[in-house]
Amino acid sequence: MTTPAHVAIIMDGNGRWAKARGLPRVAGHRAGVEALRQTVRAAGEMGIEWLTVYAFSSENWSRPKSEVSDLMGLLKLFIRRDLAELHKHGVRVRVIGERDGLEPDIRALLEEAEELTRANRSLNLVIAFNYGSRDEIARAARKAALAVKAGKIDPDSISADTFGEFLDTTGIPDPDLIIRTSGELRLSNFLLWQAAYAELVFLPCYWPDFGRTDLAEALRSFASRERRFGGVAARDVAL
Ligand code: IPE
Ligand code: IPE
Ligand code: MG
């Protein structure tokens, strides 16, 4: 079975999970963190090299203040509580998204996680935090423009192959498989550039209910797909 090198997950449905139980939304987010812990473990064991998780989007600021503050608090708690454990298991943490404008203590924690785990070589865990693809692409265009202005690059050198160097995901392979939980069928501004040829799997379960068997099911679905990248399947070439 072909295992995708890079799996990216839109962890959606925490609020509805909580609502279905008569609980406040924050209870869903807490349960979501537990599902994340288990997924990181399972992904490593299943031989996935890169796992990207959408934790907070650039549009999630539009939620009520108290929910935003709950989500910020949970990220801090996750890094404070789990960083040592992730490091012990050889997980390398990277963070994509806009850092400017984040609270200084959150920025410091994100930087600490990246620094501490820089040399680790088992699973690569990429956390998309304050991330939005359009924002990422616009910032990349600005970086490229500044590099041209400074005389560091020639405008003609900017192409579909080289532009990725300006994105937050530079050095990270494109996702092979994108999973979204909660039944929604959209990308919500996630990895729009990088998802060009990703296989998509949408699962009905809410994120806090996502577990090892759901990940295995998504991997099975991935293995049954035929990826053509715009070409012709090998067996049809001579026809
Ligand atoms: C995903 O769950 C978590 C974040 C977006 C941070 P939601 O909070 O979006 O849950 P639903 O979609 O309202 O059920
Ligand atoms: C996407 O989920 C963002 C994260 C999972 C962090 P949303 O719940 O924010 O997306 P929409 O609003 O349903 O498109
Ligand atoms: Mg949602």
PDB file of C-alpha atoms and ligand atoms in Angstrom:
ATOM      1  CA  MET A   1       0.000   0.000   0.000  1.00  0.00           C
ATOM      2  CA  THR A   2       1.366   3.435  -0.920  1.00  0.00           C
ATOM      3  CA  THR A   3       1.605   5.607   2.179  1.00  0.00           C
ATOM      4  CA  PRO A   4       1.436   9.357   1.550  1.00  0.00           C
ATOM      5  CA  ALA A   5       4.634  11.133   2.611  1.00  0.00           C
ATOM      6  CA  HIS A   6       2.693  14.247   3.609  1.00  0.00           C
ATOM      7  CA  VAL A   7      -0.778  14.223   5.159  1.00  0.00           C
ATOM      8  CA  ALA A   8      -2.491  17.523   5.980  1.00  0.00           C
ATOM      9  CA  ILE A   9      -5.594  17.698   8.150  1.00  0.00           C
ATOM     10  CA  ILE A  10      -8.340  20.308   8.511  1.00  0.00           C
ATOM     11  CA  MET A  11      -9.370  19.519  12.072  1.00  0.00           C
ATOM     12  CA  ASP A  12     -12.987  20.644  11.911  1.00  0.00           C
ATOM     13  CA  GLY A  13     -16.116  20.023  13.979  1.00  0.00           C
ATOM     14  CA  ASN A  14     -15.062  20.715  17.565  1.00  0.00           C
ATOM     15  CA  GLY A  15     -17.966  23.095  18.125  1.00  0.00           C
ATOM     16  CA  ARG A  16     -20.597  20.721  16.751  1.00  0.00           C
ATOM     17  CA  TRP A  17     -19.119  17.837  18.749  1.00  0.00           C
ATOM     18  CA  ALA A  18     -19.590  19.899  21.919  1.00  0.00           C
ATOM     19  CA  LYS A  19     -23.056  21.110  20.943  1.00  0.00           C
ATOM     20  CA  ALA A  20     -24.241  17.538  20.357  1.00  0.00           C
ATOM     21  CA  ARG A  21     -23.304  16.830  23.983  1.00  0.00           C
ATOM     22  CA  GLY A  22     -24.785  20.007  25.437  1.00  0.00           C
ATOM     23  CA  LEU A  23     -21.285  21.244  26.278  1.00  0.00           C
ATOM     24  CA  PRO A  24     -19.658  24.652  25.682  1.00  0.00           C
ATOM     25  CA  ARG A  25     -17.579  24.967  22.489  1.00  0.00           C
ATOM     26  CA  VAL A  26     -14.360  25.103  24.489  1.00  0.00           C
ATOM     27  CA  ALA A  27     -14.996  21.521  25.638  1.00  0.00           C
ATOM     28  CA  GLY A  28     -14.931  20.519  21.968  1.00  0.00           C
ATOM     29  CA  HIS A  29     -11.624  22.303  21.454  1.00  0.00           C
ATOM     30  CA  ARG A  30     -10.161  20.541  24.507  1.00  0.00           C
ATOM     31  CA  ALA A  31     -11.287  17.171  23.174  1.00  0.00           C
ATOM     32  CA  GLY A  32      -9.812  18.202  19.820  1.00  0.00           C
ATOM     33  CA  VAL A  33      -6.370  18.615  21.391  1.00  0.00           C
ATOM     34  CA  GLU A  34      -6.578  15.045  22.681  1.00  0.00           C
ATOM     35  CA  ALA A  35      -7.466  13.812  19.180  1.00  0.00           C
ATOM     36  CA  LEU A  36      -4.440  15.728  17.870  1.00  0.00           C
ATOM     37  CA  ARG A  37      -2.121  14.014  20.378  1.00  0.00           C
ATOM     38  CA  GLN A  38      -3.347  10.586  19.311  1.00  0.00           C
ATOM     39  CA  THR A  39      -3.144  11.456  15.619  1.00  0.00           C
ATOM     40  CA  VAL A  40       0.479  12.606  15.906  1.00  0.00           C
ATOM     41  CA  ARG A  41       1.346   9.299  17.564  1.00  0.00           C
ATOM     42  CA  ALA A  42      -0.578   7.225  14.998  1.00  0.00           C
ATOM     43  CA  ALA A  43       0.878   9.134  12.033  1.00  0.00           C
ATOM     44  CA  GLY A  44       4.419   8.436  13.227  1.00  0.00           C
ATOM     45  CA  GLU A  45       3.643   4.757  13.672  1.00  0.00           C
ATOM     46  CA  MET A  46       2.050   4.528  10.220  1.00  0.00           C
ATOM     47  CA  GLY A  47       5.214   5.814   8.539  1.00  0.00           C
ATOM     48  CA  ILE A  48       3.893   9.256   7.563  1.00  0.00           C
ATOM     49  CA  GLU A  49       6.850  11.659   7.290  1.00  0.00           C
ATOM     50  CA  TRP A  50       5.021  14.974   7.297  1.00  0.00           C
ATOM     51  CA  LEU A  51       1.825  15.844   9.154  1.00  0.00           C
ATOM     52  CA  THR A  52       0.357  19.328   8.787  1.00  0.00           C
ATOM     53  CA  VAL A  53      -2.557  20.350  10.986  1.00  0.00           C
ATOM     54  CA  TYR A  54      -4.786  23.401  10.552  1.00  0.00           C
ATOM     55  CA  ALA A  55      -5.079  24.721  14.091  1.00  0.00           C
ATOM     56  CA  PHE A  56      -6.207  28.350  13.674  1.00  0.00           C
ATOM     57  CA  SER A  57      -7.001  30.193  10.469  1.00  0.00           C
ATOM     58  CA  SER A  58      -6.469  33.854   9.657  1.00  0.00           C
ATOM     59  CA  GLU A  59     -10.291  34.076   9.509  1.00  0.00           C
ATOM     60  CA  ASN A  60     -10.840  32.478  12.933  1.00  0.00           C
ATOM     61  CA  TRP A  61     -10.177  35.898  14.546  1.00  0.00           C
ATOM     62  CA  SER A  62     -13.765  36.717  13.598  1.00  0.00           C
ATOM     63  CA  ARG A  63     -15.062  34.347  16.306  1.00  0.00           C
ATOM     64  CA  PRO A  64     -16.239  35.684  19.674  1.00  0.00           C
ATOM     65  CA  LYS A  65     -13.381  37.082  21.755  1.00  0.00           C
ATOM     66  CA  SER A  66     -13.781  34.443  24.439  1.00  0.00           C
ATOM     67  CA  GLU A  67     -13.471  31.580  21.937  1.00  0.00           C
ATOM     68  CA  VAL A  68     -10.373  33.133  20.355  1.00  0.00           C
ATOM     69  CA  SER A  69      -8.840  33.448  23.788  1.00  0.00           C
ATOM     70  CA  ASP A  70      -9.738  29.812  24.609  1.00  0.00           C
ATOM     71  CA  LEU A  71      -8.029  28.668  21.394  1.00  0.00           C
ATOM     72  CA  MET A  72      -4.911  30.746  22.148  1.00  0.00           C
ATOM     73  CA  GLY A  73      -4.843  29.298  25.656  1.00  0.00           C
ATOM     74  CA  LEU A  74      -5.116  25.742  24.337  1.00  0.00           C
ATOM     75  CA  LEU A  75      -2.237  26.246  21.906  1.00  0.00           C
ATOM     76  CA  LYS A  76      -0.051  27.522  24.745  1.00  0.00           C
ATOM     77  CA  LEU A  77      -1.074  24.603  26.936  1.00  0.00           C
ATOM     78  CA  PHE A  78      -0.404  22.109  24.138  1.00  0.00           C
ATOM     79  CA  ILE A  79       3.125  23.388  23.563  1.00  0.00           C
ATOM     80  CA  ARG A  80       3.933  23.720  27.272  1.00  0.00           C
ATOM     81  CA  ARG A  81       2.610  20.247  28.091  1.00  0.00           C
ATOM     82  CA  ASP A  82       3.540  18.262  24.999  1.00  0.00           C
ATOM     83  CA  LEU A  83       6.755  19.786  23.683  1.00  0.00           C
ATOM     84  CA  ALA A  84       9.053  17.644  25.850  1.00  0.00           C
ATOM     85  CA  GLU A  85       7.173  14.492  24.868  1.00  0.00           C
ATOM     86  CA  LEU A  86       7.229  15.372  21.151  1.00  0.00           C
ATOM     87  CA  HIS A  87      10.955  16.093  21.394  1.00  0.00           C
ATOM     88  CA  LYS A  88      11.579  12.788  23.171  1.00  0.00           C
ATOM     89  CA  HIS A  89       9.917  10.984  20.266  1.00  0.00           C
ATOM     90  CA  GLY A  90      12.053  12.790  17.700  1.00  0.00           C
ATOM     91  CA  VAL A  91       9.238  14.951  16.319  1.00  0.00           C
ATOM     92  CA  ARG A  92      10.332  18.104  14.528  1.00  0.00           C
ATOM     93  CA  VAL A  93       7.883  20.982  14.912  1.00  0.00           C
ATOM     94  CA  ARG A  94       7.446  23.722  12.327  1.00  0.00           C
ATOM     95  CA  VAL A  95       4.885  26.476  12.324  1.00  0.00           C
ATOM     96  CA  ILE A  96       3.368  28.134   9.232  1.00  0.00           C
ATOM     97  CA  GLY A  97       1.206  31.241   9.237  1.00  0.00           C
ATOM     98  CA  GLU A  98       1.639  34.922  10.051  1.00  0.00           C
ATOM     99  CA  ARG A  99       3.645  35.517  13.258  1.00  0.00           C
ATOM    100  CA  ASP A 100       3.305  39.294  13.298  1.00  0.00           C
ATOM    101  CA  GLY A 101       0.447  40.355  15.512  1.00  0.00           C
ATOM    102  CA  LEU A 102       0.473  37.239  17.694  1.00  0.00           C
ATOM    103  CA  GLU A 103       0.891  37.729  21.442  1.00  0.00           C
ATOM    104  CA  PRO A 104       4.608  37.808  22.346  1.00  0.00           C
ATOM    105  CA  ASP A 105       4.315  34.782  24.651  1.00  0.00           C
ATOM    106  CA  ILE A 106       2.719  32.702  21.875  1.00  0.00           C
ATOM    107  CA  ARG A 107       5.432  33.722  19.401  1.00  0.00           C
ATOM    108  CA  ALA A 108       8.079  32.810  21.943  1.00  0.00           C
ATOM    109  CA  LEU A 109       6.547  29.370  22.506  1.00  0.00           C
ATOM    110  CA  LEU A 110       6.291  28.675  18.771  1.00  0.00           C
ATOM    111  CA  GLU A 111       9.912  29.692  18.303  1.00  0.00           C
ATOM    112  CA  GLU A 112      10.990  27.576  21.274  1.00  0.00           C
ATOM    113  CA  ALA A 113       9.225  24.518  19.808  1.00  0.00           C
ATOM    114  CA  GLU A 114      10.948  24.997  16.445  1.00  0.00           C
ATOM    115  CA  GLU A 115      14.362  25.633  17.999  1.00  0.00           C
ATOM    116  CA  LEU A 116      14.280  22.704  20.423  1.00  0.00           C
ATOM    117  CA  THR A 117      13.199  20.167  17.815  1.00  0.00           C
ATOM    118  CA  ARG A 118      15.210  21.506  14.844  1.00  0.00           C
ATOM    119  CA  ALA A 119      17.530  18.474  14.596  1.00  0.00           C
ATOM    120  CA  ASN A 120      14.805  15.834  15.070  1.00  0.00           C
ATOM    121  CA  ARG A 121      14.259  13.422  12.225  1.00  0.00           C
ATOM    122  CA  SER A 122      11.252  11.208  12.922  1.00  0.00           C
ATOM    123  CA  LEU A 123       7.862  12.813  12.181  1.00  0.00           C
ATOM    124  CA  ASN A 124       7.688  16.408  10.927  1.00  0.00           C
ATOM    125  CA  LEU A 125       4.717  18.111  12.568  1.00  0.00           C
ATOM    126  CA  VAL A 126       3.705  21.334  10.822  1.00  0.00           C
ATOM    127  CA  ILE A 127       1.264  23.489  12.772  1.00  0.00           C
ATOM    128  CA  ALA A 128      -0.727  25.946  10.662  1.00  0.00           C
ATOM    129  CA  PHE A 129      -1.481  28.706  13.145  1.00  0.00           C
ATOM    130  CA  ASN A 130      -2.850  32.119  12.200  1.00  0.00           C
ATOM    131  CA  TYR A 131      -2.609  30.628   8.728  1.00  0.00           C
ATOM    132  CA  GLY A 132      -4.520  31.543   5.595  1.00  0.00           C
ATOM    133  CA  SER A 133      -3.378  30.679   2.075  1.00  0.00           C
ATOM    134  CA  ARG A 134      -4.265  34.010   0.527  1.00  0.00           C
ATOM    135  CA  ASP A 135      -2.357  35.824   3.242  1.00  0.00           C
ATOM    136  CA  GLU A 136       0.600  33.446   2.766  1.00  0.00           C
ATOM    137  CA  ILE A 137       0.628  33.956  -1.014  1.00  0.00           C
ATOM    138  CA  ALA A 138       0.326  37.747  -0.668  1.00  0.00           C
ATOM    139  CA  ARG A 139       3.209  37.801   1.847  1.00  0.00           C
ATOM    140  CA  ALA A 140       5.252  35.608  -0.524  1.00  0.00           C
ATOM    141  CA  ALA A 141       4.598  38.021  -3.411  1.00  0.00           C
ATOM    142  CA  ARG A 142       5.762  40.879  -1.188  1.00  0.00           C
ATOM    143  CA  LYS A 143       8.974  38.975  -0.280  1.00  0.00           C
ATOM    144  CA  ALA A 144       9.660  38.271  -3.953  1.00  0.00           C
ATOM    145  CA  ALA A 145       9.061  41.937  -4.829  1.00  0.00           C
ATOM    146  CA  LEU A 146      11.462  43.044  -2.100  1.00  0.00           C
ATOM    147  CA  ALA A 147      14.107  40.570  -3.331  1.00  0.00           C
ATOM    148  CA  VAL A 148      13.770  42.035  -6.837  1.00  0.00           C
ATOM    149  CA  LYS A 149      13.966  45.577  -5.468  1.00  0.00           C
ATOM    150  CA  ALA A 150      17.123  44.714  -3.529  1.00  0.00           C
ATOM    151  CA  GLY A 151      18.666  43.302  -6.701  1.00  0.00           C
ATOM    152  CA  LYS A 152      18.893  39.809  -5.211  1.00  0.00           C
ATOM    153  CA  ILE A 153      16.800  38.098  -7.869  1.00  0.00           C
ATOM    154  CA  ASP A 154      15.802  38.703 -11.474  1.00  0.00           C
ATOM    155  CA  PRO A 155      12.005  39.046 -12.025  1.00  0.00           C
ATOM    156  CA  ASP A 156      12.341  36.465 -14.831  1.00  0.00           C
ATOM    157  CA  SER A 157      13.515  33.889 -12.294  1.00  0.00           C
ATOM    158  CA  ILE A 158      10.070  33.867 -10.606  1.00  0.00           C
ATOM    159  CA  SER A 159       8.157  30.825 -11.829  1.00  0.00           C
ATOM    160  CA  ALA A 160       5.757  28.162 -10.571  1.00  0.00           C
ATOM    161  CA  ASP A 161       8.849  26.143  -9.610  1.00  0.00           C
ATOM    162  CA  THR A 162      10.683  28.885  -7.703  1.00  0.00           C
ATOM    163  CA  PHE A 163       7.803  30.835  -6.135  1.00  0.00           C
ATOM    164  CA  GLY A 164       7.358  28.185  -3.439  1.00  0.00           C
ATOM    165  CA  GLU A 165      10.627  29.340  -1.852  1.00  0.00           C
ATOM    166  CA  PHE A 166       8.835  32.482  -0.694  1.00  0.00           C
ATOM    167  CA  LEU A 167       5.937  30.626   0.899  1.00  0.00           C
ATOM    168  CA  ASP A 168       5.847  29.665   4.590  1.00  0.00           C
ATOM    169  CA  THR A 169       6.080  26.030   3.460  1.00  0.00           C
ATOM    170  CA  THR A 170       9.491  26.399   1.803  1.00  0.00           C
ATOM    171  CA  GLY A 171      11.382  23.135   2.217  1.00  0.00           C
ATOM    172  CA  ILE A 172       8.180  21.198   2.974  1.00  0.00           C
ATOM    173  CA  PRO A 173       6.937  18.836   0.242  1.00  0.00           C
ATOM    174  CA  ASP A 174       3.412  19.442  -1.108  1.00  0.00           C
ATOM    175  CA  PRO A 175       0.699  17.485   0.714  1.00  0.00           C
ATOM    176  CA  ASP A 176      -0.175  14.180  -0.944  1.00  0.00           C
ATOM    177  CA  LEU A 177      -3.394  13.786   1.006  1.00  0.00           C
ATOM    178  CA  ILE A 178      -5.654  16.381   2.641  1.00  0.00           C
ATOM    179  CA  ILE A 179      -8.244  15.135   5.119  1.00  0.00           C
ATOM    180  CA  ARG A 180     -11.125  17.257   6.400  1.00  0.00           C
ATOM    181  CA  THR A 181     -13.378  16.071   9.184  1.00  0.00           C
ATOM    182  CA  SER A 182     -16.920  17.246  10.089  1.00  0.00           C
ATOM    183  CA  GLY A 183     -18.518  16.678   6.690  1.00  0.00           C
ATOM    184  CA  GLU A 184     -17.757  20.114   5.219  1.00  0.00           C
ATOM    185  CA  LEU A 185     -16.582  19.904   1.606  1.00  0.00           C
ATOM    186  CA  ARG A 186     -14.242  22.877   1.300  1.00  0.00           C
ATOM    187  CA  LEU A 187     -10.630  23.930   1.905  1.00  0.00           C
ATOM    188  CA  SER A 188     -11.333  27.105   3.909  1.00  0.00           C
ATOM    189  CA  ASN A 189      -8.169  28.905   2.748  1.00  0.00           C
ATOM    190  CA  PHE A 190      -5.850  25.967   3.568  1.00  0.00           C
ATOM    191  CA  LEU A 191      -2.737  25.227   1.447  1.00  0.00           C
ATOM    192  CA  LEU A 192      -4.340  26.476  -1.781  1.00  0.00           C
ATOM    193  CA  TRP A 193      -1.042  26.676  -3.676  1.00  0.00           C
ATOM    194  CA  GLN A 194       0.370  23.459  -2.222  1.00  0.00           C
ATOM    195  CA  ALA A 195      -2.835  21.417  -2.716  1.00  0.00           C
ATOM    196  CA  ALA A 196      -2.629  21.597  -6.535  1.00  0.00           C
ATOM    197  CA  TYR A 197      -2.379  17.804  -6.890  1.00  0.00           C
ATOM    198  CA  ALA A 198      -3.317  16.614  -3.409  1.00  0.00           C
ATOM    199  CA  GLU A 199      -5.870  13.843  -3.044  1.00  0.00           C
ATOM    200  CA  LEU A 200      -8.820  14.950  -0.904  1.00  0.00           C
ATOM    201  CA  VAL A 201     -10.654  12.848   1.669  1.00  0.00           C
ATOM    202  CA  PHE A 202     -13.698  14.213   3.484  1.00  0.00           C
ATOM    203  CA  LEU A 203     -14.871  12.339   6.563  1.00  0.00           C
ATOM    204  CA  PRO A 204     -18.216  12.828   8.325  1.00  0.00           C
ATOM    205  CA  CYS A 205     -16.873  12.466  11.883  1.00  0.00           C
ATOM    206  CA  TYR A 206     -16.226  15.513  14.061  1.00  0.00           C
ATOM    207  CA  TRP A 207     -12.549  16.121  14.830  1.00  0.00           C
ATOM    208  CA  PRO A 208     -12.656  15.054  18.528  1.00  0.00           C
ATOM    209  CA  ASP A 209     -13.956  11.630  17.366  1.00  0.00           C
ATOM    210  CA  PHE A 210     -11.181  11.196  14.796  1.00  0.00           C
ATOM    211  CA  GLY A 211      -8.874   8.320  15.639  1.00  0.00           C
ATOM    212  CA  ARG A 212      -6.442   5.762  14.339  1.00  0.00           C
ATOM    213  CA  THR A 213      -9.101   3.864  12.367  1.00  0.00           C
ATOM    214  CA  ASP A 214     -10.225   7.036  10.570  1.00  0.00           C
ATOM    215  CA  LEU A 215      -6.629   7.827   9.640  1.00  0.00           C
ATOM    216  CA  ALA A 216      -6.168   4.256   8.407  1.00  0.00           C
ATOM    217  CA  GLU A 217      -9.377   4.570   6.350  1.00  0.00           C
ATOM    218  CA  ALA A 218      -8.141   7.802   4.751  1.00  0.00           C
ATOM    219  CA  LEU A 219      -4.801   6.148   3.928  1.00  0.00           C
ATOM    220  CA  ARG A 220      -6.626   3.204   2.333  1.00  0.00           C
ATOM    221  CA  SER A 221      -8.689   5.578   0.223  1.00  0.00           C
ATOM    222  CA  PHE A 222      -5.489   7.393  -0.807  1.00  0.00           C
ATOM    223  CA  ALA A 223      -3.831   4.116  -1.805  1.00  0.00           C
ATOM    224  CA  SER A 224      -6.721   3.282  -4.134  1.00  0.00           C
ATOM    225  CA  ARG A 225      -6.481   6.570  -6.064  1.00  0.00           C
ATOM    226  CA  GLU A 226      -4.694   6.946  -9.356  1.00  0.00           C
ATOM    227  CA  ARG A 227      -2.621  10.125  -9.382  1.00  0.00           C
ATOM    228  CA  ARG A 228      -1.899  11.356 -12.881  1.00  0.00           C
ATOM    229  CA  PHE A 229      -0.536  14.884 -12.334  1.00  0.00           C
ATOM    230  CA  GLY A 230      -1.989  15.899 -15.677  1.00  0.00           C
ATOM    231  CA  GLY A 231      -0.326  13.034 -17.517  1.00  0.00           C
ATOM    232  CA  VAL A 232      -1.560   9.657 -18.698  1.00  0.00           C
ATOM    233  CA  ALA A 233      -1.594   6.527 -16.549  1.00  0.00           C
ATOM    234  CA  ALA A 234       1.451   4.352 -17.269  1.00  0.00           C
ATOM    235  CA  ARG A 235      -0.688   1.439 -18.494  1.00  0.00           C
ATOM    236  CA  ASP A 236      -2.481   3.658 -21.050  1.00  0.00           C
ATOM    237  CA  VAL A 237       0.623   5.265 -22.566  1.00  0.00           C
ATOM    238  CA  ALA A 238       0.916   2.799 -25.453  1.00  0.00           C
ATOM    239  CA  LEU A 239      -2.823   2.741 -26.245  1.00  0.00           C
TER     240      LEU A 239
HETATM  241  C1  IPE B   1     -12.366  23.365  14.388  1.00  0.00           C
HETATM  242  O1  IPE B   1     -13.623  23.218  14.951  1.00  0.00           O
HETATM  243  C2  IPE B   1     -11.427  24.118  15.287  1.00  0.00           C
HETATM  244  C3  IPE B   1     -11.055  25.449  14.810  1.00  0.00           C
HETATM  245  C4  IPE B   1     -11.515  26.051  13.744  1.00  0.00           C
HETATM  246  C5  IPE B   1     -10.093  26.161  15.609  1.00  0.00           C
HETATM  247  P1  IPE B   1     -14.730  24.352  14.853  1.00  0.00           P
HETATM  248  O2  IPE B   1     -14.588  25.239  16.038  1.00  0.00           O
HETATM  249  O3  IPE B   1     -14.679  25.024  13.546  1.00  0.00           O
HETATM  250  O4  IPE B   1     -16.032  23.482  14.990  1.00  0.00           O
HETATM  251  P2  IPE B   1     -17.401  23.677  14.195  1.00  0.00           P
HETATM  252  O5  IPE B   1     -17.055  23.696  12.746  1.00  0.00           O
HETATM  253  O6  IPE B   1     -17.989  24.968  14.661  1.00  0.00           O
HETATM  254  O7  IPE B   1     -18.225  22.485  14.565  1.00  0.00           O
HETATM  255  C1  IPE B   2     -11.109  25.679   9.148  1.00  0.00           C
HETATM  256  O1  IPE B   2     -12.286  25.465   9.820  1.00  0.00           O
HETATM  257  C2  IPE B   2     -10.039  26.168  10.086  1.00  0.00           C
HETATM  258  C3  IPE B   2      -9.524  25.196  11.042  1.00  0.00           C
HETATM  259  C4  IPE B   2      -9.880  23.946  11.133  1.00  0.00           C
HETATM  260  C5  IPE B   2      -8.511  25.705  11.936  1.00  0.00           C
HETATM  261  P1  IPE B   2     -13.427  26.580   9.967  1.00  0.00           P
HETATM  262  O2  IPE B   2     -14.454  25.988  10.825  1.00  0.00           O
HETATM  263  O3  IPE B   2     -12.815  27.866  10.403  1.00  0.00           O
HETATM  264  O4  IPE B   2     -13.904  26.743   8.456  1.00  0.00           O
HETATM  265  P2  IPE B   2     -15.307  27.254   7.889  1.00  0.00           P
HETATM  266  O5  IPE B   2     -15.585  28.575   8.527  1.00  0.00           O
HETATM  267  O6  IPE B   2     -16.336  26.238   8.242  1.00  0.00           O
HETATM  268  O7  IPE B   2     -15.095  27.325   6.410  1.00  0.00           O
HETATM  269 MG    MG B   3     -15.581  24.680  11.752  1.00  0.00          MG
END
